[in-house]
CSV table of C-alpha atoms and ligand atoms in Angstrom, one decimal:
chain,number,residue,atom,x,y,z
C,1,MET,CA,90.6,-126.3,52.9
C,2,PRO,CA,91.9,-123.2,55.2
C,3,SER,CA,93.9,-120.8,53.5
C,4,LYS,CA,97.6,-120.8,54.9
C,5,ALA,CA,96.9,-117.7,56.6
C,6,PHE,CA,94.1,-119.4,58.3
C,7,LEU,CA,95.8,-122.0,59.2
C,8,LEU,CA,98.9,-119.6,60.8
C,9,LEU,CA,96.4,-118.1,62.8
C,10,SER,CA,94.9,-121.0,63.9
C,11,LEU,CA,98.5,-122.4,65.3
C,12,PHE,CA,98.9,-119.1,67.0
C,13,ALA,CA,95.6,-119.6,68.5
C,14,PHE,CA,96.2,-123.2,69.4
C,15,GLY,CA,99.8,-121.9,71.0
C,16,MET,CA,98.0,-119.4,73.1
C,17,LEU,CA,95.9,-122.2,74.7
C,18,SER,CA,98.4,-125.2,75.0
C,19,SER,CA,101.6,-123.2,76.2
C,20,THR,CA,101.2,-124.9,79.5
C,21,HIS,CA,101.2,-128.8,77.7
C,22,ALA,CA,104.1,-127.2,75.2
C,23,GLU,CA,106.2,-125.9,78.6
C,24,SER,CA,106.0,-129.5,80.0
C,25,THR,CA,107.2,-131.9,77.0
C,26,ASP,CA,109.1,-132.5,73.9
C,27,ASP,CA,106.9,-133.8,72.3
C,28,GLN,CA,104.9,-130.7,71.0
C,29,LEU,CA,106.6,-129.4,67.5
C,30,TYR,CA,107.7,-125.8,66.6
C,31,TRP,CA,107.1,-124.3,63.5
C,32,MET,CA,109.9,-122.0,62.9
C,33,LYS,CA,111.2,-118.7,60.6
C,34,LEU,CA,114.9,-118.4,61.0
C,35,LYS,CA,117.7,-115.9,59.9
C,36,ALA,CA,119.6,-117.7,57.2
C,37,HIS,CA,121.7,-116.3,54.8
C,38,SER,CA,123.8,-119.0,53.5
C,39,LYS,CA,124.3,-122.6,53.3
C,40,PHE,CA,126.9,-122.3,55.9
C,41,GLU,CA,124.2,-120.7,58.4
C,42,ARG,CA,122.0,-123.3,57.5
C,43,SER,CA,124.3,-126.1,58.3
C,44,VAL,CA,124.5,-124.5,61.7
C,45,ILE,CA,120.8,-124.6,62.1
C,46,ALA,CA,120.5,-128.3,60.7
C,47,ASP,CA,123.3,-129.8,63.2
C,48,THR,CA,121.1,-128.5,65.7
C,49,GLY,CA,118.7,-131.5,65.0
C,50,VAL,CA,115.8,-129.3,63.6
C,51,ALA,CA,114.4,-130.0,60.2
C,52,ILE,CA,114.5,-127.2,57.3
C,53,GLU,CA,111.7,-127.0,55.1
C,54,THR,CA,112.1,-124.3,53.2
C,55,ILE,CA,114.8,-122.3,52.1
C,56,ALA,CA,115.0,-118.4,51.0
C,57,ASP,CA,117.8,-115.8,50.7
C,58,ASP,CA,117.7,-114.4,54.2
C,59,PHE,CA,115.8,-117.3,55.9
C,60,VAL,CA,114.6,-120.8,56.2
C,61,THR,CA,111.7,-122.5,57.7
C,62,ALA,CA,112.2,-125.4,59.8
C,63,THR,CA,110.3,-127.9,62.5
C,64,GLY,CA,111.6,-128.8,65.7
C,65,THR,CA,111.1,-129.5,69.4
C,66,GLN,CA,111.0,-127.2,72.0
C,67,THR,CA,114.8,-127.7,72.8
C,68,GLU,CA,116.2,-127.1,70.0
C,69,LEU,CA,113.7,-124.3,69.5
C,70,ARG,CA,115.2,-123.0,72.8
C,71,ARG,CA,118.9,-123.4,71.8
C,72,LEU,CA,118.3,-121.5,68.3
C,73,GLU,CA,117.0,-118.9,70.4
C,74,LYS,CA,119.9,-118.2,72.3
C,75,MET,CA,121.9,-118.3,69.0
C,76,ASN,CA,119.5,-115.4,68.0
C,77,PHE,CA,118.1,-117.0,64.7
C,78,VAL,CA,114.4,-117.3,65.3
C,79,GLU,CA,112.2,-114.5,64.2
C,80,VAL,CA,109.1,-116.5,64.8
C,81,SER,CA,108.0,-119.5,66.2
C,82,PHE,CA,104.8,-121.5,66.6
C,83,PRO,CA,103.8,-124.6,67.9
C,84,VAL,CA,102.6,-126.7,65.5
C,85,GLN,CA,98.9,-127.4,65.5
C,86,THR,CA,98.4,-130.7,63.5
C,87,ASP,CA,94.5,-130.9,63.8
C,88,THR,CA,93.8,-128.9,60.9
C,89,LYS,CA,93.1,-130.8,57.6
C,90,ASP,CA,91.8,-134.4,57.1
C,91,PHE,CA,93.4,-136.7,54.9
C,92,PRO,CA,90.3,-138.9,53.9
C,93,ALA,CA,87.7,-136.0,54.3
C,94,GLY,CA,89.5,-132.9,52.5
C,95,ASP,CA,92.2,-134.9,50.7
C,96,GLY,CA,90.6,-138.0,49.8
C,97,ALA,CA,92.6,-138.4,46.5
C,98,PHE,CA,95.6,-139.6,48.3
C,99,HIS,CA,96.3,-142.9,48.6
C,100,ASP,CA,96.0,-144.0,52.1
C,101,GLU,CA,97.9,-147.3,52.9
C,102,ALA,CA,94.8,-149.7,52.0
C,103,ARG,CA,94.6,-147.7,48.8
C,104,LEU,CA,97.9,-147.6,48.0
C,105,LYS,CA,98.4,-151.5,48.4
C,106,ALA,CA,95.0,-151.9,46.2
C,107,ALA,CA,96.4,-149.8,43.0
C,108,MET,CA,99.5,-151.7,43.0
C,109,ASP,CA,97.6,-155.1,42.6
C,110,GLU,CA,95.7,-153.5,40.5
C,111,LEU,CA,98.5,-152.6,38.4
C,112,VAL,CA,100.0,-156.4,38.5
C,113,ARG,CA,95.9,-157.6,37.7
C,114,LYS,CA,95.9,-155.1,34.5
C,115,TYR,CA,99.5,-156.0,33.4
C,116,PRO,CA,100.4,-159.4,34.5
C,117,THR,CA,103.3,-159.7,32.0
C,118,LEU,CA,104.5,-156.1,33.0
C,119,VAL,CA,104.2,-155.9,36.4
C,120,ARG,CA,105.4,-158.1,39.6
C,121,ILE,CA,104.8,-157.2,43.2
C,122,SER,CA,106.7,-157.8,46.0
C,123,SER,CA,107.5,-157.0,49.6
C,124,VAL,CA,110.9,-155.8,50.6
C,125,GLY,CA,111.0,-156.0,54.3
C,126,LYS,CA,108.8,-155.7,57.0
C,127,THR,CA,108.3,-152.3,59.3
C,128,VAL,CA,109.3,-152.0,62.7
C,129,GLU,CA,105.2,-152.1,63.1
C,130,ASP,CA,105.3,-155.0,61.1
C,131,ARG,CA,104.1,-153.6,57.7
C,132,ASP,CA,105.2,-154.8,54.4
C,133,ILE,CA,106.9,-152.4,52.4
C,134,TRP,CA,105.7,-153.0,49.1
C,135,ALA,CA,107.9,-153.3,45.8
C,136,LEU,CA,106.7,-153.2,41.9
C,137,ARG,CA,108.8,-154.5,39.4
C,138,ILE,CA,108.2,-153.3,35.7
C,139,SER,CA,109.2,-154.5,32.8
C,140,GLY,CA,108.4,-155.7,29.2
C,141,ASN,CA,110.8,-158.4,29.7
C,142,LEU,CA,110.3,-159.5,33.8
C,143,ALA,CA,112.2,-163.2,32.6
C,144,LYS,CA,115.3,-161.6,31.7
C,145,ALA,CA,114.7,-158.2,34.1
C,146,GLU,CA,118.0,-158.6,35.7
C,147,GLN,CA,120.1,-158.5,32.6
C,148,LEU,CA,118.6,-155.2,31.4
C,149,PRO,CA,119.6,-151.5,32.6
C,150,GLY,CA,118.0,-151.5,36.0
C,151,ILE,CA,116.8,-148.4,37.5
C,152,ILE,CA,114.9,-147.4,41.3
C,153,TYR,CA,112.3,-144.9,42.2
C,154,MET,CA,111.3,-144.5,45.5
C,155,GLY,CA,108.9,-142.3,47.8
C,156,GLY,CA,107.7,-141.9,51.5
C,157,HIS,CA,110.9,-141.7,53.2
C,158,HIS,CA,109.0,-139.0,55.3
C,159,ALA,CA,105.6,-139.8,56.4
C,160,ARG,CA,104.1,-136.6,55.7
C,161,GLU,CA,105.3,-136.1,52.4
C,162,HIS,CA,102.4,-137.6,51.1
C,163,LEU,CA,102.8,-136.2,47.3
C,164,SER,CA,106.3,-137.9,47.0
C,165,VAL,CA,104.4,-141.4,47.4
C,166,GLU,CA,101.3,-140.2,45.0
C,167,THR,CA,103.7,-139.0,42.5
C,168,PRO,CA,106.0,-142.1,41.5
C,169,LEU,CA,102.8,-144.1,41.7
C,170,ARG,CA,100.1,-141.8,39.5
C,171,ILE,CA,103.1,-141.7,36.8
C,172,TRP,CA,103.8,-145.5,36.3
C,173,GLU,CA,99.8,-145.7,36.2
C,174,ILE,CA,100.2,-143.5,33.6
C,175,LEU,CA,103.2,-145.0,31.6
C,176,LEU,CA,101.7,-148.3,31.8
C,177,GLU,CA,98.6,-147.3,30.0
C,178,ARG,CA,100.6,-145.4,27.6
C,179,TYR,CA,102.2,-148.4,26.9
C,180,ALA,CA,98.6,-150.4,26.8
C,181,GLN,CA,97.9,-148.0,24.4
C,182,GLY,CA,100.8,-148.7,21.9
C,183,ASP,CA,103.4,-145.4,22.8
C,184,GLU,CA,106.2,-146.4,21.0
C,185,ARG,CA,108.7,-144.3,23.4
C,186,VAL,CA,107.4,-146.0,26.3
C,187,ARG,CA,106.9,-149.0,25.4
C,188,THR,CA,110.8,-149.0,23.8
C,189,LEU,CA,112.1,-148.2,27.4
C,190,ILE,CA,109.7,-150.5,29.7
C,191,ASP,CA,110.6,-153.3,27.2
C,192,GLY,CA,114.4,-152.8,27.7
C,193,ARG,CA,114.4,-151.3,31.6
C,194,ASP,CA,114.6,-153.5,34.7
C,195,ILE,CA,112.7,-150.8,36.6
C,196,HIS,CA,111.8,-150.6,40.5
C,197,LEU,CA,109.1,-148.7,42.2
C,198,ILE,CA,109.0,-148.4,45.8
C,199,PRO,CA,106.5,-145.4,46.9
C,200,ALA,CA,106.1,-145.7,50.7
C,201,VAL,CA,109.6,-146.6,52.1
C,202,ASN,CA,108.1,-145.4,55.3
C,203,PRO,CA,104.0,-147.0,55.7
C,204,ASP,CA,104.2,-147.1,59.6
C,205,GLY,CA,105.1,-143.6,59.5
C,206,LEU,CA,102.7,-142.6,56.8
C,207,ALA,CA,100.1,-144.9,58.4
C,208,TYR,CA,100.5,-142.4,61.6
C,209,ASP,CA,100.4,-139.4,60.2
C,210,VAL,CA,96.8,-139.5,58.5
C,211,GLU,CA,95.2,-142.4,61.3
C,212,SER,CA,93.9,-140.2,63.3
C,213,GLY,CA,91.6,-138.3,60.7
C,214,ARG,CA,93.8,-135.3,61.1
C,215,TYR,CA,97.8,-134.7,60.2
C,216,ARG,CA,100.0,-134.9,62.2
C,217,SER,CA,102.7,-133.5,60.5
C,218,TRP,CA,105.1,-136.5,61.3
C,219,ARG,CA,108.1,-136.9,59.5
C,220,LYS,CA,110.0,-139.9,61.0
C,221,ASN,CA,109.7,-143.9,61.2
C,222,ARG,CA,107.8,-145.5,64.0
C,223,THR,CA,110.7,-147.0,66.1
C,224,GLN,CA,110.3,-146.6,70.2
C,225,ASN,CA,113.7,-145.1,71.3
C,226,ASP,CA,114.7,-145.6,74.3
C,227,ASN,CA,113.7,-142.3,76.2
C,228,ASN,CA,110.0,-142.9,75.3
C,229,THR,CA,109.8,-140.9,72.2
C,230,TYR,CA,109.5,-142.8,68.8
C,231,GLY,CA,111.2,-142.2,65.5
C,232,VAL,CA,114.2,-142.4,63.3
C,233,ASP,CA,114.9,-140.0,60.2
C,234,LEU,CA,115.1,-142.9,57.7
C,235,ASN,CA,116.8,-140.1,55.5
C,236,ARG,CA,119.8,-139.9,58.4
C,237,ASN,CA,120.0,-143.5,58.8
C,238,TYR,CA,121.8,-145.0,55.5
C,239,ASP,CA,125.3,-146.4,56.2
C,240,TYR,CA,127.6,-143.1,54.5
C,241,ALA,CA,129.5,-140.8,56.3
C,242,TRP,CA,126.8,-141.9,58.5
C,243,GLY,CA,126.0,-139.5,62.0
C,244,THR,CA,128.5,-136.8,60.5
C,245,THR,CA,126.6,-133.6,59.8
C,246,GLY,CA,123.2,-132.8,60.2
C,247,ALA,CA,122.0,-135.8,61.8
C,248,SER,CA,120.8,-135.8,65.4
C,249,PRO,CA,122.1,-137.8,68.0
C,250,SER,CA,118.9,-137.3,70.3
C,251,PRO,CA,115.9,-139.3,69.7
C,252,SER,CA,113.3,-136.6,70.2
C,253,SER,CA,115.0,-134.8,67.1
C,254,GLU,CA,113.2,-134.6,63.7
C,255,THR,CA,116.8,-135.7,62.0
C,256,PHE,CA,117.6,-138.1,64.7
C,257,ARG,CA,119.8,-140.7,63.1
C,258,GLY,CA,119.4,-143.9,65.1
C,259,LYS,CA,121.6,-145.6,67.1
C,260,SER,CA,123.7,-146.9,64.2
C,261,ALA,CA,123.7,-146.9,60.5
C,262,PHE,CA,121.0,-149.1,59.3
C,263,SER,CA,119.4,-149.5,62.3
C,264,GLU,CA,116.3,-149.5,61.3
C,265,PRO,CA,114.3,-152.5,59.3
C,266,GLU,CA,112.7,-150.0,56.6
C,267,THR,CA,116.4,-148.5,55.6
C,268,ARG,CA,117.8,-152.4,55.7
C,269,ALA,CA,115.4,-153.4,53.3
C,270,ILE,CA,116.1,-150.8,50.8
C,271,ARG,CA,119.9,-151.4,51.4
C,272,ASP,CA,119.4,-155.4,50.9
C,273,TYR,CA,117.2,-154.8,47.8
C,274,VAL,CA,119.0,-152.5,46.1
C,275,GLU,CA,122.6,-154.8,46.8
C,276,ALA,CA,120.2,-158.0,45.5
C,277,HIS,CA,120.0,-155.7,42.2
C,278,GLU,CA,123.2,-155.1,41.0
C,279,ASN,CA,122.0,-153.7,37.3
C,280,ILE,CA,120.8,-150.9,39.1
C,281,THR,CA,122.7,-147.6,37.9
C,282,VAL,CA,119.9,-144.5,38.9
C,283,LEU,CA,118.1,-143.9,41.8
C,284,LEU,CA,115.5,-141.3,42.4
C,285,SER,CA,114.4,-140.6,45.9
C,286,PHE,CA,111.4,-138.7,46.0
C,287,HIS,CA,110.7,-136.3,48.6
C,288,THR,CA,108.6,-132.6,49.0
C,289,TYR,CA,108.6,-130.2,49.3
C,290,SER,CA,110.5,-126.7,47.9
C,291,GLN,CA,110.8,-127.9,44.0
C,292,LEU,CA,114.8,-129.2,43.9
C,293,ILE,CA,116.6,-131.5,41.8
C,294,LEU,CA,119.6,-132.7,44.4
C,295,TYR,CA,122.4,-134.7,44.1
C,296,PRO,CA,125.2,-135.8,46.0
C,297,TRP,CA,126.7,-135.1,48.0
C,298,GLY,CA,125.0,-133.8,50.7
C,299,HIS,CA,127.1,-134.6,54.1
C,300,THR,CA,130.0,-132.6,52.9
C,301,TYR,CA,129.9,-128.9,50.6
C,302,THR,CA,132.8,-130.7,48.4
C,303,SER,CA,131.7,-131.8,45.3
C,304,ILE,CA,131.9,-135.4,43.8
C,305,ALA,CA,135.6,-136.1,43.1
C,306,ASN,CA,135.1,-138.4,39.8
C,307,ASP,CA,134.8,-135.9,37.5
C,308,ALA,CA,132.5,-137.8,34.6
C,309,ASP,CA,130.4,-138.8,37.9
C,310,ARG,CA,129.6,-135.0,38.8
C,311,ARG,CA,129.3,-134.4,35.2
C,312,VAL,CA,126.8,-136.7,34.8
C,313,HIS,CA,124.5,-135.4,37.7
C,314,GLU,CA,125.0,-132.2,37.1
C,315,THR,CA,124.0,-132.5,33.7
C,316,MET,CA,120.8,-134.6,34.2
C,317,ALA,CA,119.7,-132.1,37.2
C,318,ARG,CA,120.5,-129.3,34.5
C,319,THR,CA,118.2,-131.4,32.0
C,320,MET,CA,115.3,-132.4,34.0
C,321,ALA,CA,114.8,-129.1,35.3
C,322,GLN,CA,113.7,-127.8,32.0
C,323,TRP,CA,110.8,-129.8,32.2
C,324,ASN,CA,109.8,-129.9,36.0
C,325,GLY,CA,110.8,-125.7,36.4
C,326,TYR,CA,112.9,-127.0,39.6
C,327,THR,CA,116.1,-125.7,40.5
C,328,PRO,CA,119.3,-128.3,40.4
C,329,MET,CA,121.5,-128.1,43.3
C,330,GLN,CA,124.0,-130.1,45.0
C,331,SER,CA,122.6,-131.4,48.2
C,332,SER,CA,124.5,-130.1,50.8
C,333,GLY,CA,123.8,-126.3,49.1
C,334,LEU,CA,120.5,-126.6,50.7
C,335,TYR,CA,122.2,-127.8,54.3
C,336,THR,CA,124.9,-130.3,54.9
C,337,ALA,CA,122.9,-133.6,56.3
C,338,SER,CA,124.5,-137.3,56.4
C,339,GLY,CA,122.7,-140.5,56.0
C,340,ASP,CA,120.3,-139.5,53.3
C,341,ALA,CA,119.5,-142.5,50.7
C,342,THR,CA,121.6,-140.5,47.3
C,343,ASP,CA,125.0,-140.4,49.5
C,344,TRP,CA,124.8,-143.7,50.3
C,345,SER,CA,123.7,-145.3,46.8
C,346,TYR,CA,126.2,-142.8,45.0
C,347,GLY,CA,128.8,-143.1,47.8
C,348,VAL,CA,128.5,-147.1,48.4
C,349,HIS,CA,127.1,-148.3,45.0
C,350,GLY,CA,128.2,-145.9,42.3
C,351,ILE,CA,124.3,-145.6,41.7
C,352,ILE,CA,123.7,-142.1,40.2
C,353,SER,CA,121.4,-140.7,42.3
C,354,PHE,CA,118.7,-137.8,42.8
C,355,THR,CA,116.5,-136.5,45.4
C,356,PHE,CA,113.4,-134.4,43.9
C,357,GLU,CA,111.9,-132.0,46.5
C,358,LEU,CA,108.4,-131.9,45.0
C,359,ASP,CA,106.0,-129.0,44.9
C,360,PRO,CA,104.9,-126.7,46.2
C,361,GLY,CA,107.6,-124.3,46.0
C,362,ARG,CA,107.2,-122.9,49.5
C,363,TRP,CA,105.4,-123.1,52.3
C,364,GLY,CA,103.0,-120.5,51.2
C,365,GLY,CA,101.5,-123.4,48.7
C,366,GLY,CA,100.6,-125.5,51.4
C,367,GLY,CA,104.1,-127.0,52.4
C,368,PHE,CA,103.5,-130.8,53.3
C,369,TYR,CA,99.7,-130.5,52.9
C,370,PRO,CA,99.2,-128.8,49.5
C,371,GLY,CA,95.9,-130.7,49.0
C,372,ALA,CA,94.8,-133.1,46.4
C,373,GLY,CA,94.5,-130.4,44.2
C,374,ALA,CA,98.6,-130.0,43.7
C,375,ILE,CA,98.5,-134.2,42.6
C,376,PRO,CA,97.9,-133.5,39.0
C,377,ALA,CA,100.6,-130.5,38.3
C,378,THR,CA,102.9,-132.2,39.6
C,379,VAL,CA,102.6,-135.5,38.4
C,380,GLN,CA,102.8,-134.1,34.8
C,381,LYS,CA,105.8,-131.9,35.2
C,382,ASN,CA,107.8,-134.7,36.5
C,383,ILE,CA,106.9,-137.7,33.7
C,384,GLU,CA,109.5,-136.7,31.5
C,385,PRO,CA,112.2,-136.4,33.9
C,386,VAL,CA,111.0,-140.0,35.2
C,387,LEU,CA,111.2,-140.9,31.3
C,388,TYR,CA,114.6,-139.1,30.6
C,389,LEU,CA,116.0,-141.0,33.4
C,390,LEU,CA,114.7,-144.7,32.5
C,391,GLU,CA,116.3,-143.6,29.3
C,392,HIS,CA,119.6,-143.1,30.4
C,393,ALA,CA,120.1,-145.6,32.8
C,394,ALA,CA,121.4,-147.8,29.9
C,395,ASN,CA,124.1,-145.7,30.1
C,396,PRO,CA,124.0,-143.0,32.0
C,397,TYR,CA,127.6,-141.4,30.8
C,398,GLY,CA,126.2,-140.9,27.5
C,399,VAL,CA,124.8,-137.7,28.5
C,400,ILE,CA,128.3,-135.8,28.7
C,401,GLN,CA,129.6,-137.7,25.6
U,501,0X9,O1,116.6,-133.4,54.7
U,501,0X9,C1,116.3,-133.9,54.1
U,501,0X9,O2,116.2,-135.2,54.2
U,501,0X9,C2,115.8,-133.9,52.7
U,501,0X9,N1,114.7,-132.6,52.8
U,501,0X9,S1,112.8,-133.0,53.6
U,501,0X9,O3,112.7,-131.6,53.9
U,501,0X9,N2,112.3,-133.8,52.6
U,501,0X9,O4,113.2,-133.8,55.0
U,501,0X9,C3,116.4,-133.0,51.9
U,501,0X9,C4,117.8,-134.0,51.5
U,501,0X9,C5,118.9,-133.6,50.9
U,501,0X9,N3,120.5,-134.1,51.2
U,501,0X9,C6,121.0,-133.6,52.0
U,501,0X9,N4,120.7,-132.0,52.4
U,501,0X9,N5,122.1,-134.2,52.3
U,502,ZN,ZN1,111.7,-135.7,52.7
């Protein structure tokens, strides 16, 4: 796998060669290093419509369109920018350990085959391109699972965040194996809970990101927009304070919020699924990257008003950070952005909700494409947080009593 320095050099070289093309279209994605010293400056940046990737004390990195780059240049935020060259790594060859669409479905089917009394698979809905969004339901008491405390783990809202699909899938492969081997703690938890796993919320985007054999650094789903661009940012499309902060009205943007809240079949499918399972008390949405544990609110700097709810989120985030070493914080401490899954699940349904930004910590570790070598450690360090949430799904408020 090429080093990051090599990658940056090739980005630069590509930029020189392709500048005519890049000049004439807003399809070209740009990588930017932007001066930013506070969450307030980061929110101003997020409001332009770029997708912020990493945050340091005095800068952020982000991806966005040429129009957004020009605006940020005028506002004097830009230190460095390159057109993103996406022909650098190969999913099937170099990163063959990642599950593509077919292998993901096969892995989910395999769990049903291996543990028929514990695991069921169902489609929670169809995508824009008519793919199924698959869910596993896991419980030692499937027949009366609805009466047990429920928890939902999701990944793959954003297409290029392949590790967010891989991690929950593999954690559940490991935990089911432990169940079969007689691990008492795991058996008790799986027997006593109603577990929902949707590893790929955005399978169209995930497929599009890899189907050419080269990563495309795609983020959104594959809706065809009115101006002939593609994609809505599914993590800006949920109906809570929709369209207020950090969510672009422009279809070309990486953070396009959609025409209306829940305009997309993928977010509607998640909404309907969560609403059909009223026993769900805890939600964990996996993303990459930056090594963070985030909790509501994301759309505002204001903290959760309900004191107990705020303390439960803070306590759980702090506790989980002991195991994965990630940094716990309120989502808007990054930048304000509205319409994400967790503001909705907590704001509308009172579900205790977290977003994990998995490995790597920084773009130097490979960013969205850290390579298959990052999978084992990311999975291992997140097993305990997954079990902890599972345990406390019975009574999340127990952690502050
Ligand atoms: O911007 C996002 O949707 C998430 N980051 S990512 O790099 N995976 O795209 C963070 C969501 C956190 N929520 C808010 N800041 N509202
Ligand atoms: Zn994401």
